[in-house]
Coordinates of C-alpha atoms in Angstrom, one line a residue:
M1358 CA 64.8 70.4 98.2
R1359 CA 68.3 71.7 98.9
F1360 CA 69.4 75.2 98.1
K1361 CA 72.9 75.6 96.8
L1362 CA 75.1 78.7 96.9
S1363 CA 77.9 79.6 94.6
A1364 CA 81.3 80.2 96.0
K1365 CA 80.8 84.0 95.5
Q1366 CA 77.5 83.8 97.5
L1367 CA 79.1 81.7 100.3
G1368 CA 81.9 84.3 100.5
L1369 CA 79.4 87.1 101.0
L1370 CA 77.3 85.1 103.4
T1371 CA 80.2 84.1 105.7
G1372 CA 82.4 87.2 105.2
C1373 CA 80.6 89.1 108.0
V1374 CA 82.3 87.0 110.6
L1375 CA 85.0 88.8 112.7
T1376 CA 86.7 90.7 110.0
G1377 CA 88.4 93.2 112.3
S1378 CA 91.8 92.7 113.9
S1379 CA 93.2 92.9 117.4
A1380 CA 95.1 96.0 118.4
G1381 CA 95.8 98.2 121.4
I1382 CA 95.6 101.9 121.8
Q1383 CA 98.3 102.3 124.4
A1384 CA 101.2 101.3 122.2
S1385 CA 102.0 100.9 118.6
G1386 CA 99.8 98.4 116.8
F1387 CA 98.8 95.9 119.5
A1388 CA 102.1 95.9 121.3
I1389 CA 102.3 96.6 125.1
I1390 CA 105.4 98.5 126.3
E1391 CA 104.2 98.6 129.9
N1392 CA 106.8 96.2 131.3
S1393 CA 108.3 98.2 134.2
A1394 CA 107.2 101.1 136.4
S1395 CA 110.8 102.5 136.6
G1396 CA 110.8 102.7 132.8
M1397 CA 107.3 104.2 132.8
G1398 CA 108.5 107.3 134.6
N1399 CA 110.9 108.0 131.7
A1400 CA 108.4 107.1 128.9
F1401 CA 110.8 104.1 128.4
A1402 CA 113.6 106.3 127.2
G1403 CA 116.9 104.5 127.3
A1404 CA 115.2 101.3 128.1
A1405 CA 117.9 99.1 126.5
A1406 CA 120.7 101.0 128.3
V1407 CA 119.6 102.2 131.7
A1408 CA 119.6 98.8 133.5
E1409 CA 118.2 100.1 136.8
D1410 CA 116.6 96.8 138.0
A1411 CA 115.7 93.2 136.9
S1412 CA 113.1 94.5 134.4
T1413 CA 116.1 95.0 132.0
L1414 CA 115.6 91.2 131.3
Y1415 CA 112.9 92.3 128.9
F1416 CA 114.4 95.4 127.4
N1417 CA 118.0 94.2 127.2
P1418 CA 119.2 91.2 129.1
A1419 CA 122.8 92.4 128.7
G1420 CA 121.9 95.0 131.4
L1421 CA 121.9 92.3 134.0
T1422 CA 125.7 92.6 134.2
R1423 CA 125.3 96.1 135.8
L1424 CA 123.3 94.6 138.7
G1425 CA 124.8 92.5 141.5
G1426 CA 123.5 89.8 143.8
S1427 CA 119.9 88.7 143.3
Q1428 CA 116.7 90.7 142.8
M1429 CA 113.0 90.1 142.4
V1430 CA 110.7 92.7 140.9
V1431 CA 106.9 92.7 140.9
V1432 CA 105.1 95.2 138.8
G1433 CA 101.5 96.2 138.1
H1434 CA 100.0 98.7 135.6
I1435 CA 96.5 100.1 135.3
V1436 CA 95.8 101.1 131.7
A1437 CA 92.8 103.3 131.2
P1438 CA 92.2 104.2 127.5
N1439 CA 89.2 105.9 125.9
A1440 CA 88.4 106.0 122.2
D1441 CA 85.3 108.1 121.5
L1442 CA 83.8 107.8 118.0
N1443 CA 82.1 110.9 116.6
N1444 CA 79.8 109.2 114.0
K1445 CA 79.9 111.1 110.7
G1446 CA 77.2 109.5 108.5
S1447 CA 77.8 105.7 108.8
Y1448 CA 75.5 103.9 106.4
A1449 CA 74.3 100.5 105.3
N1450 CA 75.0 98.8 101.9
P1451 CA 73.9 101.4 99.3
S1452 CA 72.9 98.9 96.6
L1453 CA 70.7 96.9 99.0
T1454 CA 69.4 99.5 101.4
G1455 CA 69.8 102.8 99.5
G1456 CA 72.5 103.8 102.0
A1457 CA 70.2 103.9 105.0
P1458 CA 71.9 105.3 108.1
V1459 CA 73.1 102.9 110.7
A1460 CA 71.8 104.1 114.1
G1461 CA 73.2 103.4 117.5
S1462 CA 71.5 103.0 120.8
L1463 CA 71.8 106.8 121.5
P1464 CA 72.0 108.7 118.2
G1465 CA 74.4 111.6 118.4
K1466 CA 76.2 110.2 121.4
D1467 CA 79.9 109.2 121.0
D1468 CA 80.7 105.5 121.4
D1469 CA 83.7 104.6 123.7
G1470 CA 85.3 101.3 123.3
G1471 CA 88.1 101.8 125.8
T1472 CA 88.3 99.3 128.6
T1473 CA 90.4 99.7 131.7
A1474 CA 92.8 96.8 132.1
F1475 CA 95.4 95.5 134.6
V1476 CA 98.8 94.4 133.2
P1477 CA 101.2 92.6 135.6
N1478 CA 105.0 91.9 135.2
F1479 CA 107.4 89.7 137.2
Y1480 CA 111.2 89.5 137.0
F1481 CA 113.9 87.6 138.9
F1482 CA 117.7 87.4 138.3
S1483 CA 120.7 86.1 140.2
Q1484 CA 124.4 86.7 139.7
I1485 CA 126.2 83.4 139.1
N1486 CA 129.8 84.7 139.2
D1487 CA 131.7 87.8 138.1
Q1488 CA 130.9 87.2 134.4
W1489 CA 127.6 85.3 134.3
F1490 CA 124.1 86.3 135.2
A1491 CA 120.7 84.5 134.7
G1492 CA 117.1 85.3 135.3
V1493 CA 113.5 85.0 134.1
G1494 CA 110.8 87.5 133.2
I1495 CA 107.1 87.0 132.9
N1496 CA 105.1 89.7 131.2
A1497 CA 102.6 90.6 128.5
P1498 CA 104.2 92.1 125.4
F1499 CA 101.1 92.2 123.3
G1500 CA 97.4 92.7 124.1
L1501 CA 94.2 94.6 123.9
E1502 CA 90.7 94.9 125.3
V1503 CA 88.1 96.9 123.5
S1504 CA 84.4 96.5 124.2
Y1505 CA 81.4 98.4 122.7
D1506 CA 77.6 98.3 123.5
D1507 CA 75.7 95.6 121.7
D1508 CA 73.7 98.2 119.6
W1509 CA 76.4 100.8 118.9
V1510 CA 76.7 102.2 115.4
G1511 CA 79.7 100.1 114.5
R1512 CA 78.4 96.8 115.8
Y1513 CA 78.7 95.1 112.5
H1514 CA 82.5 95.9 112.5
A1515 CA 83.3 95.0 116.1
K1516 CA 81.7 94.4 119.5
T1517 CA 84.4 92.8 121.7
S1518 CA 88.1 92.5 120.9
K1519 CA 90.3 90.9 123.5
L1520 CA 93.9 89.7 123.0
Q1521 CA 96.0 88.4 125.9
T1522 CA 99.6 87.2 125.9
I1523 CA 101.8 85.7 128.5
N1524 CA 105.5 85.7 127.7
I1525 CA 107.9 83.5 129.8
N1526 CA 111.4 84.7 129.0
P1527 CA 114.4 83.0 130.7
S1528 CA 117.7 84.9 129.9
I1529 CA 121.4 84.9 130.5
A1530 CA 124.0 87.6 130.4
F1531 CA 127.8 87.6 130.0
K1532 CA 130.2 90.4 130.9
A1533 CA 133.1 90.1 128.5
N1534 CA 135.1 92.9 130.0
D1535 CA 134.5 96.4 131.5
R1536 CA 133.2 97.7 128.3
F1537 CA 131.2 94.9 126.6
S1538 CA 128.3 92.8 127.9
F1539 CA 126.0 90.5 125.9
G1540 CA 122.6 88.8 126.7
A1541 CA 120.2 86.4 125.2
G1542 CA 116.9 84.8 126.0
V1543 CA 114.1 82.5 124.7
S1544 CA 110.4 83.3 124.9
A1545 CA 107.6 80.8 125.4
Q1546 CA 104.6 82.8 124.5
Y1547 CA 100.9 82.0 125.1
I1548 CA 98.2 83.9 123.1
R1549 CA 94.5 83.9 123.5
A1550 CA 92.0 85.9 121.5
T1551 CA 88.3 86.6 121.7
L1552 CA 86.6 88.6 118.9
S1553 CA 83.0 89.2 118.3
S1554 CA 80.7 91.3 116.1
A1555 CA 77.1 91.7 115.2
V1556 CA 75.8 90.1 112.0
D1557 CA 73.2 91.9 109.9
F1558 CA 71.3 88.9 108.7
G1559 CA 68.7 91.1 107.1
T1560 CA 71.2 92.5 104.6
V1561 CA 72.8 89.1 104.1
C1562 CA 69.3 87.6 103.4
L1563 CA 68.4 90.5 101.0
G1564 CA 71.7 90.0 99.1
I1565 CA 71.6 86.3 98.8
I1566 CA 68.1 84.8 99.3
D1567 CA 66.0 87.4 97.5
S1568 CA 68.4 87.4 94.5
S1569 CA 68.2 83.7 94.1
P1570 CA 65.8 82.2 91.5
M1571 CA 65.1 79.4 94.0
F1572 CA 63.4 81.9 96.4
G1573 CA 63.0 85.2 94.6
P1574 CA 62.3 88.8 95.7
G1575 CA 60.2 89.3 98.8
T1576 CA 61.2 86.1 100.5
C1577 CA 63.2 87.8 103.3
A1578 CA 60.5 90.4 103.9
S1579 CA 57.8 87.8 104.1
A1580 CA 59.9 85.9 106.7
G1581 CA 60.4 89.2 108.6
V1582 CA 64.2 89.3 108.0
Q1583 CA 64.9 93.0 107.2
P1584 CA 68.2 94.9 106.9
L1585 CA 69.3 96.5 110.2
Q1586 CA 66.4 94.7 112.0
A1587 CA 67.6 91.1 112.2
D1588 CA 70.9 91.1 114.1
G1589 CA 72.7 88.0 115.2
Q1590 CA 76.2 87.5 116.5
A1591 CA 79.5 85.8 115.5
K1592 CA 82.2 85.1 118.1
L1593 CA 85.6 83.5 117.8
N1594 CA 87.8 82.1 120.6
G1595 CA 91.3 80.7 120.1
S1596 CA 94.7 80.2 121.7
D1597 CA 98.2 79.0 121.0
W1598 CA 101.7 78.5 122.4
S1599 CA 104.8 79.4 120.4
W1600 CA 108.5 80.3 120.7
G1601 CA 110.8 83.2 120.0
F1602 CA 114.1 84.7 121.2
N1603 CA 115.8 88.0 122.1
L1604 CA 119.3 89.3 122.0
G1605 CA 121.1 92.3 123.6
A1606 CA 124.4 94.0 123.8
M1607 CA 125.7 96.9 126.0
F1608 CA 128.8 99.0 125.4
N1609 CA 130.2 101.4 128.1
I1610 CA 131.6 104.4 126.2
S1611 CA 132.9 105.8 129.5
E1612 CA 132.1 105.6 133.2
A1613 CA 129.3 108.1 132.6
S1614 CA 127.9 106.9 129.2
R1615 CA 126.7 103.7 127.6
V1616 CA 124.6 102.5 124.7
G1617 CA 122.4 99.4 124.5
L1618 CA 121.1 97.5 121.5
S1619 CA 118.4 94.9 121.7
Y1620 CA 116.5 92.7 119.3
R1621 CA 113.3 90.7 119.9
S1622 CA 112.3 88.1 117.2
N1623 CA 108.9 87.8 115.6
I1624 CA 106.7 84.9 116.8
K1625 CA 104.3 83.0 114.6
H1626 CA 101.1 81.8 116.3
D1627 CA 98.7 79.3 114.8
V1628 CA 95.6 80.2 116.8
D1629 CA 93.0 77.4 116.9
G1630 CA 89.6 77.7 118.4
Q1631 CA 85.9 77.8 117.7
A1632 CA 83.6 80.1 115.7
K1633 CA 80.1 80.3 117.3
Y1634 CA 77.0 82.0 115.9
R1635 CA 73.7 83.3 117.2
V1636 CA 71.2 83.4 114.3
P1637 CA 67.6 84.9 114.5
D1638 CA 64.9 82.2 114.4
N1639 CA 63.3 83.6 111.2
F1640 CA 66.6 83.5 109.3
Q1641 CA 67.5 80.1 110.8
A1642 CA 64.4 78.7 109.2
I1643 CA 65.8 79.7 105.8
L1644 CA 69.2 78.3 106.5
D1645 CA 67.5 75.0 107.5
M1646 CA 66.4 74.6 103.9
G1647 CA 69.9 73.5 103.0
I1648 CA 72.4 76.5 103.3
P1649 CA 75.3 74.8 105.1
V1650 CA 76.8 77.9 106.9
F1651 CA 76.5 79.8 110.2
S1652 CA 76.7 76.6 112.2
N1653 CA 79.3 76.4 115.0
T1654 CA 82.6 75.2 113.7
G1655 CA 86.3 75.0 114.3
A1656 CA 88.3 78.0 113.2
S1657 CA 91.9 79.0 112.9
S1658 CA 94.1 82.1 112.1
E1659 CA 97.7 82.9 111.9
V1660 CA 98.9 85.8 114.2
D1661 CA 102.4 86.9 113.5
V1662 CA 103.6 89.3 116.2
P1663 CA 106.5 91.4 114.9
E1664 CA 110.2 91.7 115.6
S1665 CA 111.6 94.9 117.0
V1666 CA 115.0 96.6 117.4
S1667 CA 115.9 99.2 120.0
L1668 CA 118.9 101.5 120.3
S1669 CA 119.2 103.3 123.6
L1670 CA 121.6 105.8 125.2
F1671 CA 122.3 106.6 128.9
H1672 CA 124.5 109.5 130.0
Q1673 CA 125.2 110.6 133.6
I1674 CA 125.7 114.4 133.4
N1675 CA 126.7 114.8 137.1
D1676 CA 125.9 113.3 140.5
R1677 CA 122.3 114.6 140.2
F1678 CA 121.2 114.4 136.6
A1679 CA 121.2 111.7 133.9
I1680 CA 119.6 111.8 130.4
L1681 CA 118.2 108.9 128.4
A1682 CA 117.2 108.4 124.8
D1683 CA 115.8 105.6 122.7
A1684 CA 114.7 104.7 119.2
T1685 CA 112.7 101.5 118.5
W1686 CA 111.7 100.1 115.1
T1687 CA 108.9 97.5 114.8
K1688 CA 108.3 95.5 111.7
W1689 CA 104.5 95.8 111.5
D1690 CA 104.4 95.3 107.7
R1691 CA 104.1 91.6 108.4
F1692 CA 100.5 92.3 109.2
E1693 CA 99.1 92.4 105.6
E1694 CA 95.8 90.7 106.4
L1695 CA 93.8 88.9 109.0
R1696 CA 92.5 85.6 107.6
F1697 CA 90.3 83.0 109.2
T1698 CA 89.8 79.5 107.9
Y1699 CA 87.1 77.1 109.0
D1700 CA 86.7 73.4 109.6
N1701 CA 83.3 73.6 107.9
P1702 CA 84.2 72.8 104.2
H1703 CA 81.3 75.0 102.9
Q1704 CA 82.7 78.2 104.5
P1705 CA 85.4 79.9 102.5
D1706 CA 88.1 81.9 104.3
T1707 CA 87.2 85.3 105.8
V1708 CA 89.8 87.9 104.9
Q1709 CA 90.3 91.5 106.2
P1710 CA 93.1 93.6 104.4
E1711 CA 95.3 95.4 106.9
N1712 CA 98.4 96.6 105.0
W1713 CA 100.2 98.0 108.0
D1714 CA 103.6 99.8 107.7
N1715 CA 106.7 99.5 109.9
S1716 CA 106.7 102.1 112.7
M1717 CA 109.2 104.0 114.9
R1718 CA 109.1 105.1 118.5
Y1719 CA 111.3 107.9 119.8
S1720 CA 111.8 108.9 123.5
L1721 CA 113.8 111.2 125.7
G1722 CA 114.0 111.1 129.5
L1723 CA 115.6 112.7 132.5
I1724 CA 116.5 111.2 135.9
Y1725 CA 117.1 113.5 138.9
T1726 CA 118.7 111.9 142.0
H1727 CA 117.7 113.9 145.1
N1728 CA 119.6 111.8 147.6
D1729 CA 120.6 108.2 148.3
H1730 CA 116.9 107.2 148.8
L1731 CA 114.9 109.3 146.4
L1732 CA 115.0 110.0 142.7
F1733 CA 112.6 111.6 140.2
R1734 CA 112.0 110.7 136.5
M1735 CA 110.3 112.4 133.6
G1736 CA 110.1 111.6 129.9
T1737 CA 108.4 112.1 126.6
A1738 CA 107.9 109.9 123.6
Y1739 CA 106.5 110.0 120.1
D1740 CA 104.9 106.6 119.0
E1741 CA 104.0 106.2 115.3
T1742 CA 101.0 104.1 114.3
P1743 CA 101.5 101.4 111.7
I1744 CA 97.9 102.0 110.3
T1745 CA 98.3 103.5 106.8
S1746 CA 95.0 105.3 106.3
A1747 CA 91.3 105.7 107.4
E1748 CA 90.4 102.9 105.0
Y1749 CA 92.5 100.4 107.0
R1750 CA 91.6 101.7 110.4
T1751 CA 89.0 99.5 112.1
A1752 CA 86.8 99.8 115.2
R1753 CA 89.1 97.2 116.7
I1754 CA 92.1 99.4 116.0
P1755 CA 91.1 103.0 116.9
G1756 CA 94.6 104.2 117.6
N1757 CA 96.8 106.7 115.8
D1758 CA 100.2 108.5 116.4
R1759 CA 100.5 109.3 120.1
T1760 CA 102.6 111.5 122.3
W1761 CA 103.7 110.4 125.8
L1762 CA 104.1 112.6 128.8
S1763 CA 105.5 110.6 131.8
F1764 CA 106.5 111.2 135.4
G1765 CA 107.8 108.9 138.1
L1766 CA 109.8 108.4 141.2
G1767 CA 111.9 105.8 142.9
Y1768 CA 112.4 105.3 146.6
K1769 CA 114.8 103.0 148.5
F1770 CA 113.5 102.0 152.0
S1771 CA 116.7 100.1 152.6
K1772 CA 119.5 98.4 150.8
T1773 CA 117.2 95.4 150.1
L1774 CA 113.8 97.0 149.5
G1775 CA 112.7 99.8 147.1
M1776 CA 109.7 100.9 145.1
D1777 CA 109.0 102.8 141.8
L1778 CA 105.9 104.6 140.8
G1779 CA 105.1 105.9 137.3
Y1780 CA 102.4 107.7 135.5
A1781 CA 101.9 108.5 131.8
H1782 CA 99.3 110.4 129.8
L1783 CA 99.1 109.6 126.1
I1784 CA 97.7 112.1 123.7
V1785 CA 96.4 110.3 120.7
D1786 CA 96.0 112.1 117.4
D1787 CA 92.4 112.3 116.1
S1788 CA 91.8 109.2 114.0
E1789 CA 89.7 109.2 110.9
I1790 CA 87.9 106.0 110.1
D1791 CA 86.2 105.0 106.8
S1792 CA 86.0 101.3 107.3
L1793 CA 84.1 98.9 105.0
D1794 CA 82.5 95.7 106.3
H1795 CA 83.4 93.5 103.4
S1796 CA 80.5 91.1 104.1
T1797 CA 77.5 93.4 104.1
G1798 CA 78.8 96.5 102.5
H1799 CA 78.1 98.6 105.5
Q1800 CA 80.4 101.6 106.0
L1801 CA 81.6 103.0 109.4
I1802 CA 82.6 106.7 109.0
G1803 CA 83.7 109.0 111.8
T1804 CA 86.5 110.4 113.9
Y1805 CA 88.0 108.8 117.0
E1806 CA 89.2 111.1 119.8
G1807 CA 91.5 109.1 122.1
S1808 CA 93.7 109.3 125.1
V1809 CA 95.3 106.9 127.6
D1810 CA 96.2 107.2 131.3
I1811 CA 98.6 104.6 132.7
F1812 CA 99.4 104.2 136.4
S1813 CA 102.3 101.9 137.4
A1814 CA 103.8 100.6 140.7
Q1815 CA 106.8 98.3 141.2
L1816 CA 108.4 96.6 144.2
N1817 CA 112.1 95.8 144.1
M1818 CA 113.5 93.2 146.5
M1819 CA 117.3 92.5 146.7
F1820 CA 118.7 89.3 148.2

């Protein structure tokens, strides 16, 4: 005898798979701004106008016209975030469990999903003639890594979230005259995502099997499949290559002042991969009676990374001091939902509403030149979150508005070799979360307290 599920029941049964999204805590949304150590020291103030080294390839390729000869830049960042959740009464599906509390491995202990990560960058450029310059940058403009214990209180919302990108960005720049320069580049971008979450098969069984006339009440209990006591797992892996472009312009107001304007396009990724499940034996026995879901299958999702526009200012006050400013707009409202589709024709799409807003980032910086070899940097920034409310904040996206405090230095060993060091501490506003797991009806309620420390180092080699 085969057991058939309605479309509504199938939606509930499969909806518990990976309904969180990928995001980072160190930058707005899941963007990564850590793309130079020289910029880190100024909190990336003036990034589209300062043009200190070959990393301007990413921030504004028109800045290459302010550099001469050839240069290679190698950069590394250590990003150490923390996102501690203070659980404030998270509970299981009220209609099926009476709102039973969801316990973690250590009740009363905060859960930290922050994972220390290493972010590398590489840039090379060469001057072709007095007017033309060319180069290539390799970096990671988007990414995240968040990992929780297997039995933490929000395990049904998220366990592992890992998003990696590699952006290969060849660029050219043209110096029209002493005032105007222009730049353009193309981006070949690779993306890879791994998302996992626990699945409460006890609640799924209670909501589907016990309510079916084919089985009837008590079926799950007799099989030993109880809410919050029959956990399995769902995991998705996928990857894609896609294309985008960037444009830049720089205008010298005077010998001491200049402005830069840059644009990076959105990139649409069609991520293809696999959805894999681990199902408890007692629930698998019920599935084997003819419920055609929770078997490994191909899966896909569209990931649309947003476009951004930056306007930057650089002004040399005197021989010692320079000030920098920047405003960057990012079109995060493209991220309306996260949707998965499956090769298994019996599994309907899994959809998680996101409803993000566009966001702004504002920064100010100062450079002090001590002598021909040594300079110091400092900066601050205010980075808005695109997350609109506690309802749309998920355990995979524990961030909020953040304030940057940055410091750095640059040292030239010789005319051909130099280094930059940078450090930033990010103060993240407390983040309320009231997130519904749309599959089981479990609610994650609490407050995240977050911060980030970033350490950056950069080697500059002139040829």
